C-alpha positions as a Python dict, from the first residue, in 0.01 Angstrom:
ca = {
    (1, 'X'): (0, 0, 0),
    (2, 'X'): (-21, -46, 353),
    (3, 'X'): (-275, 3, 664),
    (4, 'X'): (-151, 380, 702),
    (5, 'X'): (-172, 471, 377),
    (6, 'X'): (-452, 690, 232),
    (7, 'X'): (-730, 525, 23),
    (8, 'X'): (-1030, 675, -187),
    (9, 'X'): (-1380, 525, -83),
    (10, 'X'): (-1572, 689, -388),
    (11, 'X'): (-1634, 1040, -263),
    (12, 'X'): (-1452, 1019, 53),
    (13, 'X'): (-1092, 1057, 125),
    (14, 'X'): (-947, 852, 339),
    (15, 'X'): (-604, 919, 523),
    (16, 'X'): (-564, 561, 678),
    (17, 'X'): (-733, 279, 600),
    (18, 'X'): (-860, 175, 987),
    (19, 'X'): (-1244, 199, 976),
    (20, 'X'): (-1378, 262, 1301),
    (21, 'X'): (-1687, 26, 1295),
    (22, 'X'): (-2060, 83, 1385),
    (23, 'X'): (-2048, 13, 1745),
    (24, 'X'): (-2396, 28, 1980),
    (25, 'X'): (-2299, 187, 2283),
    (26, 'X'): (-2703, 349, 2336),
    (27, 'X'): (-2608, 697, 2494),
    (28, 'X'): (-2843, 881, 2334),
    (29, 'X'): (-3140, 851, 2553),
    (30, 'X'): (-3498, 827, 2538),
    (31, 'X'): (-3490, 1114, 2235),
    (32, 'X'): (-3212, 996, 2030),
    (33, 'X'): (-3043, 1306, 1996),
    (34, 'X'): (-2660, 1280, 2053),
    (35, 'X'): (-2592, 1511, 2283),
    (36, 'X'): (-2223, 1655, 2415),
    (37, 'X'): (-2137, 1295, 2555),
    (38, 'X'): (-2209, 1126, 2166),
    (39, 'X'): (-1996, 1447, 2030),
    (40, 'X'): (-1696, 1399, 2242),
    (41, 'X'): (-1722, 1024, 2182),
    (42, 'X'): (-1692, 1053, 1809),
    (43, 'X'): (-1442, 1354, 1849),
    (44, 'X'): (-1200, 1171, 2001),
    (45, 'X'): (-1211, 915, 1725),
    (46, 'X'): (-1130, 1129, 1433),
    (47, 'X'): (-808, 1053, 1356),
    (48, 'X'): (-945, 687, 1227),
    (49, 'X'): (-961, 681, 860),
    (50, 'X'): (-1317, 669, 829),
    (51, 'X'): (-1564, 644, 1141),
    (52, 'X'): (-1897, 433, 1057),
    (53, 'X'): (-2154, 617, 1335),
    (54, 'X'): (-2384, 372, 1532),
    (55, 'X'): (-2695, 225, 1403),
    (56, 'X'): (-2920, 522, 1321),
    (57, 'X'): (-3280, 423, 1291),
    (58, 'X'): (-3493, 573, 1018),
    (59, 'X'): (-3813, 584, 1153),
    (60, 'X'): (-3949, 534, 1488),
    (61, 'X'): (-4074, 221, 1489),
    (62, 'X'): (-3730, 72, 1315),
    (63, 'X'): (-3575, 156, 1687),
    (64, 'X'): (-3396, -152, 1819),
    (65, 'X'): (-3253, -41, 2135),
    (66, 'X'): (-3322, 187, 2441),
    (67, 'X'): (-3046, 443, 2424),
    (68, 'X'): (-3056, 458, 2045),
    (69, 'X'): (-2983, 758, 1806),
    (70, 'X'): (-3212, 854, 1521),
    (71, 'X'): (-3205, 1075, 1209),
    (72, 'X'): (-3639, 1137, 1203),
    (73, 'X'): (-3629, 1449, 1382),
    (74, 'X'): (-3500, 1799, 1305),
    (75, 'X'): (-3299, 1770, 1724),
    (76, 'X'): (-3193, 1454, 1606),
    (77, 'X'): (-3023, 1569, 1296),
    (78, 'X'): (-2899, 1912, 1508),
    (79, 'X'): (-2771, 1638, 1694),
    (80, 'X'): (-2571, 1480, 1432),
    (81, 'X'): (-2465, 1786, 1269),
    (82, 'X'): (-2250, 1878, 1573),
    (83, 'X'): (-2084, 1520, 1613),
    (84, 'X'): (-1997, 1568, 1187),
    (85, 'X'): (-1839, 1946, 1271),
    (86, 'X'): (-1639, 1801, 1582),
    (87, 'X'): (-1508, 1537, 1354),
    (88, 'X'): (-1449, 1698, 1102),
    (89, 'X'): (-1278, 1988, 1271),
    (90, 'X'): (-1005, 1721, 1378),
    (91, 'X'): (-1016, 1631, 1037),
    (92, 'X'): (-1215, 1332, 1026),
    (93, 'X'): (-1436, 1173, 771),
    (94, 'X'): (-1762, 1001, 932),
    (95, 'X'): (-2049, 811, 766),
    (96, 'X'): (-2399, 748, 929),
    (97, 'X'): (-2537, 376, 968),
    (98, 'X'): (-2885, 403, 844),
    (99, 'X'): (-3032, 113, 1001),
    (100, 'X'): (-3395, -64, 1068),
    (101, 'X'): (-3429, -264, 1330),
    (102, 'X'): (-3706, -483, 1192),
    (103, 'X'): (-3824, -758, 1419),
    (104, 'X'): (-3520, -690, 1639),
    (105, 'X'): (-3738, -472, 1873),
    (106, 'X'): (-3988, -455, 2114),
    (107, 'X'): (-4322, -203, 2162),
    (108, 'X'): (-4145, -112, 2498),
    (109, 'X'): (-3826, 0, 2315),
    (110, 'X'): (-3989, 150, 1991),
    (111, 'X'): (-4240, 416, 2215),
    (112, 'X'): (-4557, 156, 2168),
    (113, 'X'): (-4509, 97, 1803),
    (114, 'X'): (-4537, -216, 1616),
    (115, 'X'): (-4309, -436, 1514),
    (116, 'X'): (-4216, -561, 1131),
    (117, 'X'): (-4057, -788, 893),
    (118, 'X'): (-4085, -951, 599),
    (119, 'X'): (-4277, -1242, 692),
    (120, 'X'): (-4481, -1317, 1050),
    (121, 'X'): (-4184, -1477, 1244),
    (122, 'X'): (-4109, -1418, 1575),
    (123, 'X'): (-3686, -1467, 1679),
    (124, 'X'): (-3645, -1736, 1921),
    (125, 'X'): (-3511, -1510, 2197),
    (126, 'X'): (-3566, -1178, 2467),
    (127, 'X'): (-3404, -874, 2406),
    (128, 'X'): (-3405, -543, 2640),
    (129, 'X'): (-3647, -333, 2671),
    (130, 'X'): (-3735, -43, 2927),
    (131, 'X'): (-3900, -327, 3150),
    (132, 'X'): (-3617, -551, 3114),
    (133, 'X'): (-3571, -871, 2885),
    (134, 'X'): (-3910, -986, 2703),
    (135, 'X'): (-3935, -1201, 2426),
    (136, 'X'): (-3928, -1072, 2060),
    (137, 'X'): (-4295, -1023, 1929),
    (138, 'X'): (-4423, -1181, 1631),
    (139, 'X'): (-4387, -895, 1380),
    (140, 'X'): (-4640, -734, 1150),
    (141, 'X'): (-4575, -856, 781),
    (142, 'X'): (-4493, -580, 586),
    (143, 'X'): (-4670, -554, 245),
    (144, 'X'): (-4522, -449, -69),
    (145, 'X'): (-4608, -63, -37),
    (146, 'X'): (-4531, -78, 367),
    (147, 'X'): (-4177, -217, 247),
    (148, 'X'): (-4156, 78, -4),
    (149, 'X'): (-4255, 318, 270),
    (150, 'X'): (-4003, 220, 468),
    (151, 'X'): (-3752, 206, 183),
    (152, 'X'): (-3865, 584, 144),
    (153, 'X'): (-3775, 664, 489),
    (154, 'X'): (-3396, 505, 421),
    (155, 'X'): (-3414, 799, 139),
    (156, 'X'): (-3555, 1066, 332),
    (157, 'X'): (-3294, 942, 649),
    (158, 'X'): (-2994, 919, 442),
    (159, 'X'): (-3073, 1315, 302),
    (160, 'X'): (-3120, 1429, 656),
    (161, 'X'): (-2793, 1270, 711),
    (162, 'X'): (-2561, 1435, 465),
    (163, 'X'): (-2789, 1778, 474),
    (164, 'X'): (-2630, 1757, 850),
    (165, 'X'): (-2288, 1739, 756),
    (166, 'X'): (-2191, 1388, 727),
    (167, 'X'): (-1963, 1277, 442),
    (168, 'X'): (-2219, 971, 320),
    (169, 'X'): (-2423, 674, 442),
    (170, 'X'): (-2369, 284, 484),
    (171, 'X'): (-2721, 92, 482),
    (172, 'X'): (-2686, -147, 722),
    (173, 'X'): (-2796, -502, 573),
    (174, 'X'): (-2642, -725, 765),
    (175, 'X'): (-2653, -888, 1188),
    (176, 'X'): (-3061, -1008, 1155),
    (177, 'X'): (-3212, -665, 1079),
    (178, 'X'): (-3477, -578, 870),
    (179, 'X'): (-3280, -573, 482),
    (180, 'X'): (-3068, -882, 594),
    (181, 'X'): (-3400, -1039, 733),
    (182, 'X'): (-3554, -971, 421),
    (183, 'X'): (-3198, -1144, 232),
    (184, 'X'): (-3224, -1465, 477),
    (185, 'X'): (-3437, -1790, 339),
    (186, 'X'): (-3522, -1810, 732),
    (187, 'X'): (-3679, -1486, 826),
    (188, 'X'): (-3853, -1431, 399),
    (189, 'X'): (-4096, -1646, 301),
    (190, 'X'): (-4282, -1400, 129),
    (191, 'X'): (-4445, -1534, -178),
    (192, 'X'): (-4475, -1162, -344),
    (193, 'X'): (-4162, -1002, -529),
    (194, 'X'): (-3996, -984, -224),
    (195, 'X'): (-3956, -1364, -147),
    (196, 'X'): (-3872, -1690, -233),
    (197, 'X'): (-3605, -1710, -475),
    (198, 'X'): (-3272, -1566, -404),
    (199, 'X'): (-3282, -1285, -693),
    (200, 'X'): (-3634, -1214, -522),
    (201, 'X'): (-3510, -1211, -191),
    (202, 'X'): (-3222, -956, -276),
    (203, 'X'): (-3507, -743, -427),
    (204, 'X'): (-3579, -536, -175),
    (205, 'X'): (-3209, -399, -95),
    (206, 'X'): (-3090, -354, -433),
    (207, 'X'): (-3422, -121, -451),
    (208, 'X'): (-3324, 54, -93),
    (209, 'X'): (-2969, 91, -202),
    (210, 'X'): (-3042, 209, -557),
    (211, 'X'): (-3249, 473, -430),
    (212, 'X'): (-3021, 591, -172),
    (213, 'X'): (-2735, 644, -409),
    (214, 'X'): (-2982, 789, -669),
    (215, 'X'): (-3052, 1018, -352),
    (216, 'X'): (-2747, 1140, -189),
    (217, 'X'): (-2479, 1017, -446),
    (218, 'X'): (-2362, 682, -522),
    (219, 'X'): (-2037, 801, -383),
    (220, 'X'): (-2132, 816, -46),
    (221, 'X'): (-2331, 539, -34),
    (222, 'X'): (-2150, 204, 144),
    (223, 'X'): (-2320, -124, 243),
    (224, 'X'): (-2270, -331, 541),
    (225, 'X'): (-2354, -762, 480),
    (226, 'X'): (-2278, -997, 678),
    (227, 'X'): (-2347, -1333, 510),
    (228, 'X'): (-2315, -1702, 672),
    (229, 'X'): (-2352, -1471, 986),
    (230, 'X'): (-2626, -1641, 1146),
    (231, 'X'): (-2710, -1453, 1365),
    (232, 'X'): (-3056, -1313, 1586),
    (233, 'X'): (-3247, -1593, 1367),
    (234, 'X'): (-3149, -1437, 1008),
    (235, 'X'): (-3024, -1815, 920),
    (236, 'X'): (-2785, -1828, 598),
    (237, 'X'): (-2684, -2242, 664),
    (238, 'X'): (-2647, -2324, 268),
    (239, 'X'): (-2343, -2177, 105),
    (240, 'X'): (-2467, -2253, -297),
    (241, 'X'): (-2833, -2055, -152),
    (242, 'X'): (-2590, -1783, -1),
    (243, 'X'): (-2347, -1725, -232),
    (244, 'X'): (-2659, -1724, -526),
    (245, 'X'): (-2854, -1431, -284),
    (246, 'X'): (-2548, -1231, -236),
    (247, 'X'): (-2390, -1310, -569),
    (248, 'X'): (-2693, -1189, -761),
    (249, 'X'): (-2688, -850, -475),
    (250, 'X'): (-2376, -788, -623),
    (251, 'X'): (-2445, -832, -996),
    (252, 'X'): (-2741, -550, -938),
    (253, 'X'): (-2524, -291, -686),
    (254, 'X'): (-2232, -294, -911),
    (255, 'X'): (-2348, -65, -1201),
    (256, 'X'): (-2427, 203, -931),
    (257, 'X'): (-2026, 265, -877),
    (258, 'X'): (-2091, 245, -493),
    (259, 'X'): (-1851, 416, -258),
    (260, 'X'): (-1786, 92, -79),
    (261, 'X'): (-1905, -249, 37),
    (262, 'X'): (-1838, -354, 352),
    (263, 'X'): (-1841, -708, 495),
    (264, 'X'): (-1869, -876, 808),
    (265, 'X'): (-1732, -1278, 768),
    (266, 'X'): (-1501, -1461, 997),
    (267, 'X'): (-1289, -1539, 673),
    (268, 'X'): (-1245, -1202, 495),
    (269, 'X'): (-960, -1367, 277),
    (270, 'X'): (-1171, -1700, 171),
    (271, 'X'): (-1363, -1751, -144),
    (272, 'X'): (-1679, -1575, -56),
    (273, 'X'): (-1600, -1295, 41),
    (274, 'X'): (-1345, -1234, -204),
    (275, 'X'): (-1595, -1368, -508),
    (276, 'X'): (-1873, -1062, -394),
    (277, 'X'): (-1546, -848, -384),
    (278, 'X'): (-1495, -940, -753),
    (279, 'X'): (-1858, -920, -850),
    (280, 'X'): (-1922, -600, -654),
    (281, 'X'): (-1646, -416, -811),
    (282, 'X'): (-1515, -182, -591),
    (283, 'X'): (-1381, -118, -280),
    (284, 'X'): (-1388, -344, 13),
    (285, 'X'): (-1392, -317, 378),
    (286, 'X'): (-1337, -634, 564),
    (287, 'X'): (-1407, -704, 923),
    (288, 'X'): (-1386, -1045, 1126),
    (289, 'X'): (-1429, -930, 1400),
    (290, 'X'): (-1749, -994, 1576),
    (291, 'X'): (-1673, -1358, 1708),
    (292, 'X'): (-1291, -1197, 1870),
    (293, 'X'): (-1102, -868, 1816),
    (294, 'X'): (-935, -779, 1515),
    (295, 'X'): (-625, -728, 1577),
    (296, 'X'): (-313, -489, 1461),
    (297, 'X'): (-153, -795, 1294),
    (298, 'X'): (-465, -916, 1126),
    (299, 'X'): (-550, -578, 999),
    (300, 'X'): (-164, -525, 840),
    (301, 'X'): (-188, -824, 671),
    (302, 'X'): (-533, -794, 486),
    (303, 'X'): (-439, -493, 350),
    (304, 'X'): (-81, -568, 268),
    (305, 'X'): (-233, -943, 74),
    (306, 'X'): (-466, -696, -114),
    (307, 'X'): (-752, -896, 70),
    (308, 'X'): (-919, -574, 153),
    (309, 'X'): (-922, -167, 91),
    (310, 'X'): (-969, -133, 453),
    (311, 'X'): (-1026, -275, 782),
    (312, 'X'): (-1332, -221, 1044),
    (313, 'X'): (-1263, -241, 1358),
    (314, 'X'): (-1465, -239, 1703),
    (315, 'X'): (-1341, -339, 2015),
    (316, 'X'): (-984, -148, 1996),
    (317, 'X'): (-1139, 153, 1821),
    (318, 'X'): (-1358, 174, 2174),
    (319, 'X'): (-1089, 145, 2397),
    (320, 'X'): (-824, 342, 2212),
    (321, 'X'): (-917, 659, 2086),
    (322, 'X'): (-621, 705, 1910),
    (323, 'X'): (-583, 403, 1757),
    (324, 'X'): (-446, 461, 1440),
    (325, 'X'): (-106, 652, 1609),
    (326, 'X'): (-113, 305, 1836),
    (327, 'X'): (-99, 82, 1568),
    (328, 'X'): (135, 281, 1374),
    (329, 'X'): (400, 304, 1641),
    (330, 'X'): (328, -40, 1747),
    (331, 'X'): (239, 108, 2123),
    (332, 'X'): (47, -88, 2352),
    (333, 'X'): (-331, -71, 2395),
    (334, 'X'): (-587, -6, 2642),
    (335, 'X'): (-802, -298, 2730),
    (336, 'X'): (-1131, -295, 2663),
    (337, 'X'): (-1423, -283, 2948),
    (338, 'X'): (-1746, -480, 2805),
    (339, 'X'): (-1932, -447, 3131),
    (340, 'X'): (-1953, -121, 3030),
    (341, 'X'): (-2029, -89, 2641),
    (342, 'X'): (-2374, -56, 2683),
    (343, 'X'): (-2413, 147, 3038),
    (344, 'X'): (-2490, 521, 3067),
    (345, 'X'): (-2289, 770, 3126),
    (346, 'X'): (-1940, 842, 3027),
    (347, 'X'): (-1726, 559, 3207),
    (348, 'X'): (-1619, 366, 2916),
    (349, 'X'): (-1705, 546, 2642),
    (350, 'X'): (-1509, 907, 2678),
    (351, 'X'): (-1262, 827, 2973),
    (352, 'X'): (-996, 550, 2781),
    (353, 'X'): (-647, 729, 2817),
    (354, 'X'): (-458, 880, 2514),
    (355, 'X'): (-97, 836, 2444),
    (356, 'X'): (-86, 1177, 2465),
    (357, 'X'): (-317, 1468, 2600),
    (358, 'X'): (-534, 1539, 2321),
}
């Protein structure tokens, strides 16, 4: 078993095991439909085992960021159905990230909508909005049948998303958004049975999850966590209080024979990461690198220590299109340009060079 070998993620065949990783890049404009920009973007990519699409919000008001796709309306799924056929046409496999923002968003990014959580707490921060950087809100407090609308609209998002072609879904529970914020002691301290103890704190994404895989098919179902992450105020400081949320998460997604769990921790090979790994079950795809790149050498060795089933990875899936033939023939790589990961257009998002004319 190594990086370039194929790998099974419960319904969907792999033939490497590089995961391209949900990456924000907001080129999707003020509608959220990806348009011939987002298809070429994603086209190029197909030769990655398995490409994990940007955060996808659900609903309107779950929008985090300007420049965001969706999967609410019918142009928005058109939309998606045309980045699934270019990938798969090079053939690619491609999952959608069905994520809610939560309190990560603003009324001038959401079109004027309100903001929510699981409990009335603002993040100590700005973020950008179509005025420029304001503070975070204090967010509505969802109550137990405005959670389970919302966990209705993951359903009804992750349907839209395979009826358009896409080979499955990963529910996004992880970086400070709404199902992690719900997971985190910091951001819950709902009294209901949604908060307070771990188990009841896990609650409301083993009920998301279940349904989603009850939905569209466990198989092409993955989920994203990113314990001890700490990040955008979803605090996770006590290891016994994490590893008894995440641990118990585990216990109640593995019966559902989930395509894959994937998980975002600076030490993929240490003890927690590898004890959810045992208690989930199944397959696992690691990624470290948020804080600095993964790179070919890290990769090649977590799957060739059997620390992982595969490997997400961001910043050199961005910059190399064909990253998979780089790696493989050891080649060198383009850099990457951060200045422009998050501006319009097509500089740095469609115009990295190829080994080869593609």
């Amino acid at each position: 078993m190594n990086l370039f070998t194929p790998v099974s993620l419960g319904d969907i065949e792999l033939a490497n095991r590089v995961v391209m990783a949900p990456l924000t890049r907001m080129r999707s404009g003020s509608s959220g439909v990806p348009d011939d920009l987002v298809v070429e973007h994603y086209r190029q990519r197909a030769s990655m085992g398995l490409i994990v699409t940007e955060g996808t919000y659900p609903n309107h008001e779950s929008q985090a960021f300007v420049g965001q796709p969706g999967i609410v309306t019918d142009e928005q799924a058109a939309g998606w159905r045309r980045v699934a056929e270019a990938v798969h046409a090079r053939g690619g496999r491609i999952v959608m990230q069905v994520m809610h923002g939560g309190r990560v968003t603003h009324p001038d990014v959401n079109g004027g909508r309100r903001v929510v959580a699981p409990s009335a707490i603002a993040i100590d921060g700005e973020g950008h909005t179509e005025k420029g950087k304001q503070p975070y809100p204090v967010p509505h407090a969802l109550t137990a049948d405005e959670a389970r609308a919302a966990l209705d609209d993951f359903v009804t998002a992750s349907r839209r998303a395979v009826e358009a072609g896409l080979d499955g879904v990963e529910i996004h529970g992880a970086n400070g958004y709404l199902l992690h914020e719900f997971l985190s002691p910091a951001s819950n301290r709902r009294t209901d049975e949604y908060g307070g103890s771990p188990e009841k704190r896990a609650r409301f994404v083993v009920e998301v999850v279940t349904a989603v895989a009850e939905a569209v098919g466990a198989g092409r179902v993955g989920l994203r966590i990113s314990p001890e992450h700490n990040i955008q105020d979803a605090l996770e400081t006590d290891r016994d209080d994490v590893l008894a949320t995440y641990g118990h998460l585990m216990d109640q997604l593995r019966p559902l024979g989930l395509a894959y769990l994937s998980v975002l921790h600076k030490e993929p090979a240490g003890d927690l990461v590898q004890e959810l790994r045992r208690r989930f079950g199944g397959k696992l795809v690691a990624n470290s690198g948020f804080s600095s790149p993964t790179t070919r050498e890290e990769a090649v060795r977590l799957i060739e220590d059997t620390h992982a089933d595969a490997v997400a990875v961001g910043r050199a899936a961005i910059a190399n299109p064909d990253l998979v033939e780089r790696w493989q023939g050891e080649h060198p790589e383009n850099e990457p340009r951060p200045e422009l990961f998050y501006a319009p257009g097509a500089e740095g998002y469609t115009d990295y060079p190829f080994l080869r004319a593609s």
